[in-house]
């Protein structure tokens, strides 16, 4: 399987969830997502997740439990998401338009990418 995108459901000590606003491509720009990205050939999913969070947010994460299995994306890709927490650094939007920490009652205050929405519901249940 070489069409895997990994995402991090990063939760802070107050139970808030980190969400990131996409800058591109134009059809997805402005939508909010779990930070992450494509797994490189031969790369382990969790290694890719740690790498992507370092590149996109400038933080070191510790990867926890997986949320569900393969969530469908367009183009034959699947999205795999893990709970995570930050062990080093303060998140910065290096590749995104903006970042937000969402408290439980704010989880649906942003327009999530359609593919990520069912995962938000799954995270909420955890
Ligand atoms: N994608 C998504 N939700 C995410 C991460 C990615 O729906 N949390 C989608 C957007 C792109 C594709 O996966 O169509 C590849 O993402 P990227 O460009 O970030 O590698």
mmCIF file of C-alpha atoms and ligand atoms in Angstrom:
data_model
loop_
_atom_site.group_PDB
_atom_site.id
_atom_site.type_symbol
_atom_site.label_atom_id
_atom_site.label_comp_id
_atom_site.label_asym_id
_atom_site.label_seq_id
_atom_site.Cartn_x
_atom_site.Cartn_y
_atom_site.Cartn_z
ATOM 1 C CA UNK A 1 0.000 0.000 0.000
ATOM 2 C CA UNK A 2 1.723 3.153 -1.197
ATOM 3 C CA UNK A 3 -1.269 5.495 -1.064
ATOM 4 C CA UNK A 4 -1.341 6.202 2.634
ATOM 5 C CA UNK A 5 -1.767 9.610 4.256
ATOM 6 C CA UNK A 6 -1.236 9.798 8.007
ATOM 7 C CA UNK A 7 -2.780 12.335 10.369
ATOM 8 C CA UNK A 8 -2.304 13.320 13.993
ATOM 9 C CA UNK A 9 -5.153 13.993 16.419
ATOM 10 C CA UNK A 10 -2.979 16.060 18.766
ATOM 11 C CA UNK A 11 -4.613 16.626 22.136
ATOM 12 C CA UNK A 12 -3.224 18.931 24.826
ATOM 13 C CA UNK A 13 -3.321 18.625 28.607
ATOM 14 C CA UNK A 14 -6.710 20.355 28.695
ATOM 15 C CA UNK A 15 -8.263 17.927 26.226
ATOM 16 C CA UNK A 16 -8.219 20.390 23.336
ATOM 17 C CA UNK A 17 -7.690 19.113 19.785
ATOM 18 C CA UNK A 18 -5.269 20.770 17.363
ATOM 19 C CA UNK A 19 -6.614 21.507 13.889
ATOM 20 C CA UNK A 20 -4.792 23.007 10.911
ATOM 21 C CA UNK A 21 -6.156 25.056 8.012
ATOM 22 C CA UNK A 22 -4.953 23.952 4.577
ATOM 23 C CA UNK A 23 -3.208 26.421 2.310
ATOM 24 C CA UNK A 24 -3.454 24.297 -0.851
ATOM 25 C CA UNK A 25 -4.497 22.970 -3.311
ATOM 26 C CA UNK A 26 -7.116 25.632 -4.178
ATOM 27 C CA UNK A 27 -10.043 23.207 -3.894
ATOM 28 C CA UNK A 28 -9.055 22.272 -0.320
ATOM 29 C CA UNK A 29 -7.596 25.618 0.812
ATOM 30 C CA UNK A 30 -9.372 27.066 3.824
ATOM 31 C CA UNK A 31 -10.568 23.676 5.025
ATOM 32 C CA UNK A 32 -9.383 22.314 8.373
ATOM 33 C CA UNK A 33 -7.659 18.970 8.837
ATOM 34 C CA UNK A 34 -5.631 16.740 11.078
ATOM 35 C CA UNK A 35 -2.007 17.695 10.398
ATOM 36 C CA UNK A 36 -0.001 15.027 8.592
ATOM 37 C CA UNK A 37 0.820 13.957 5.088
ATOM 38 C CA UNK A 38 1.863 11.222 2.729
ATOM 39 C CA UNK A 39 3.924 8.253 3.836
ATOM 40 C CA UNK A 40 7.141 7.966 1.816
ATOM 41 C CA UNK A 41 7.948 4.663 0.070
ATOM 42 C CA UNK A 42 9.437 2.265 2.594
ATOM 43 C CA UNK A 43 8.624 4.551 5.510
ATOM 44 C CA UNK A 44 6.762 3.343 8.596
ATOM 45 C CA UNK A 45 3.386 5.102 9.151
ATOM 46 C CA UNK A 46 4.248 6.370 12.620
ATOM 47 C CA UNK A 47 7.680 7.549 11.510
ATOM 48 C CA UNK A 48 5.985 9.492 8.711
ATOM 49 C CA UNK A 49 3.574 11.030 11.215
ATOM 50 C CA UNK A 50 6.388 12.206 13.485
ATOM 51 C CA UNK A 51 8.285 13.590 10.477
ATOM 52 C CA UNK A 52 5.257 15.421 9.080
ATOM 53 C CA UNK A 53 4.441 17.037 12.430
ATOM 54 C CA UNK A 54 8.031 18.208 12.714
ATOM 55 C CA UNK A 55 7.930 19.657 9.177
ATOM 56 C CA UNK A 56 4.465 21.214 9.337
ATOM 57 C CA UNK A 57 4.233 22.281 12.964
ATOM 58 C CA UNK A 58 7.796 22.295 14.301
ATOM 59 C CA UNK A 59 6.917 19.976 17.168
ATOM 60 C CA UNK A 60 7.987 16.557 18.345
ATOM 61 C CA UNK A 61 5.001 14.312 19.008
ATOM 62 C CA UNK A 62 4.538 11.062 20.844
ATOM 63 C CA UNK A 63 2.167 8.805 18.902
ATOM 64 C CA UNK A 64 -0.577 7.041 20.855
ATOM 65 C CA UNK A 65 -3.514 4.856 19.859
ATOM 66 C CA UNK A 66 -4.855 4.676 16.325
ATOM 67 C CA UNK A 67 -8.346 6.083 15.677
ATOM 68 C CA UNK A 68 -10.131 3.449 13.614
ATOM 69 C CA UNK A 69 -8.478 1.965 10.529
ATOM 70 C CA UNK A 70 -8.303 3.171 6.938
ATOM 71 C CA UNK A 71 -10.480 6.240 6.345
ATOM 72 C CA UNK A 72 -11.211 6.806 2.644
ATOM 73 C CA UNK A 73 -9.774 9.793 0.777
ATOM 74 C CA UNK A 74 -10.175 10.888 -2.830
ATOM 75 C CA UNK A 75 -7.939 9.379 -5.468
ATOM 76 C CA UNK A 76 -7.609 5.938 -3.899
ATOM 77 C CA UNK A 77 -5.713 7.270 -0.871
ATOM 78 C CA UNK A 78 -6.535 6.249 2.661
ATOM 79 C CA UNK A 79 -6.061 8.309 5.812
ATOM 80 C CA UNK A 80 -4.804 6.712 9.038
ATOM 81 C CA UNK A 81 -5.031 8.782 12.202
ATOM 82 C CA UNK A 82 -3.410 8.428 15.601
ATOM 83 C CA UNK A 83 -3.928 10.207 18.877
ATOM 84 C CA UNK A 84 -0.781 12.131 19.747
ATOM 85 C CA UNK A 85 0.620 14.598 22.233
ATOM 86 C CA UNK A 86 3.358 17.174 21.924
ATOM 87 C CA UNK A 87 6.492 16.355 23.864
ATOM 88 C CA UNK A 88 8.644 19.201 22.538
ATOM 89 C CA UNK A 89 7.929 22.584 20.958
ATOM 90 C CA UNK A 90 5.018 24.940 20.391
ATOM 91 C CA UNK A 91 3.030 24.354 17.180
ATOM 92 C CA UNK A 92 3.504 26.900 14.407
ATOM 93 C CA UNK A 93 1.714 27.008 11.040
ATOM 94 C CA UNK A 94 4.762 26.376 8.837
ATOM 95 C CA UNK A 95 2.767 25.052 5.880
ATOM 96 C CA UNK A 96 -0.822 25.769 6.935
ATOM 97 C CA UNK A 97 -2.763 29.040 6.877
ATOM 98 C CA UNK A 98 -3.618 28.824 10.561
ATOM 99 C CA UNK A 99 -3.820 26.522 13.573
ATOM 100 C CA UNK A 100 -6.461 26.292 16.291
ATOM 101 C CA UNK A 101 -6.853 24.399 19.520
ATOM 102 C CA UNK A 102 -10.475 23.315 19.807
ATOM 103 C CA UNK A 103 -12.125 22.583 23.140
ATOM 104 C CA UNK A 104 -14.776 19.885 23.187
ATOM 105 C CA UNK A 105 -17.632 22.337 22.639
ATOM 106 C CA UNK A 106 -15.743 23.958 19.713
ATOM 107 C CA UNK A 107 -14.988 20.803 17.725
ATOM 108 C CA UNK A 108 -17.332 21.734 14.908
ATOM 109 C CA UNK A 109 -16.609 25.477 14.882
ATOM 110 C CA UNK A 110 -14.309 25.074 11.853
ATOM 111 C CA UNK A 111 -15.176 23.730 8.381
ATOM 112 C CA UNK A 112 -13.333 20.411 8.524
ATOM 113 C CA UNK A 113 -12.376 18.745 5.255
ATOM 114 C CA UNK A 114 -15.216 16.307 4.506
ATOM 115 C CA UNK A 115 -12.849 13.330 4.743
ATOM 116 C CA UNK A 116 -11.749 14.333 8.252
ATOM 117 C CA UNK A 117 -15.218 14.944 9.695
ATOM 118 C CA UNK A 118 -16.093 11.323 10.581
ATOM 119 C CA UNK A 119 -12.699 11.040 12.277
ATOM 120 C CA UNK A 120 -13.477 14.088 14.424
ATOM 121 C CA UNK A 121 -16.588 12.261 15.588
ATOM 122 C CA UNK A 122 -14.491 9.187 16.381
ATOM 123 C CA UNK A 123 -11.968 11.282 18.325
ATOM 124 C CA UNK A 124 -14.810 12.891 20.254
ATOM 125 C CA UNK A 125 -15.919 9.470 21.397
ATOM 126 C CA UNK A 126 -12.477 8.766 22.924
HETATM 127 N N1 LIG B 1 -5.997 14.911 3.327
HETATM 128 C C1 LIG B 1 -7.179 14.954 4.057
HETATM 129 N N2 LIG B 1 -7.118 15.064 5.414
HETATM 130 C C2 LIG B 1 -5.922 15.136 6.039
HETATM 131 C C3 LIG B 1 -4.720 15.076 5.314
HETATM 132 C C4 LIG B 1 -4.800 14.962 3.952
HETATM 133 O O1 LIG B 1 -8.271 14.902 3.480
HETATM 134 N N3 LIG B 1 -5.906 15.235 7.362
HETATM 135 C C5 LIG B 1 -6.062 14.774 1.872
HETATM 136 C C6 LIG B 1 -5.812 16.066 1.161
HETATM 137 C C7 LIG B 1 -5.091 15.669 -0.064
HETATM 138 C C8 LIG B 1 -4.400 14.344 0.259
HETATM 139 O O2 LIG B 1 -5.034 13.885 1.442
HETATM 140 O O3 LIG B 1 -6.043 15.425 -1.113
HETATM 141 C C9 LIG B 1 -2.895 14.446 0.422
HETATM 142 O O4 LIG B 1 -2.608 15.327 1.455
HETATM 143 P P1 LIG B 1 -1.229 16.172 1.481
HETATM 144 O O5 LIG B 1 -1.293 17.084 0.290
HETATM 145 O O6 LIG B 1 -1.288 16.902 2.794
HETATM 146 O O7 LIG B 1 -0.129 15.185 1.424
#
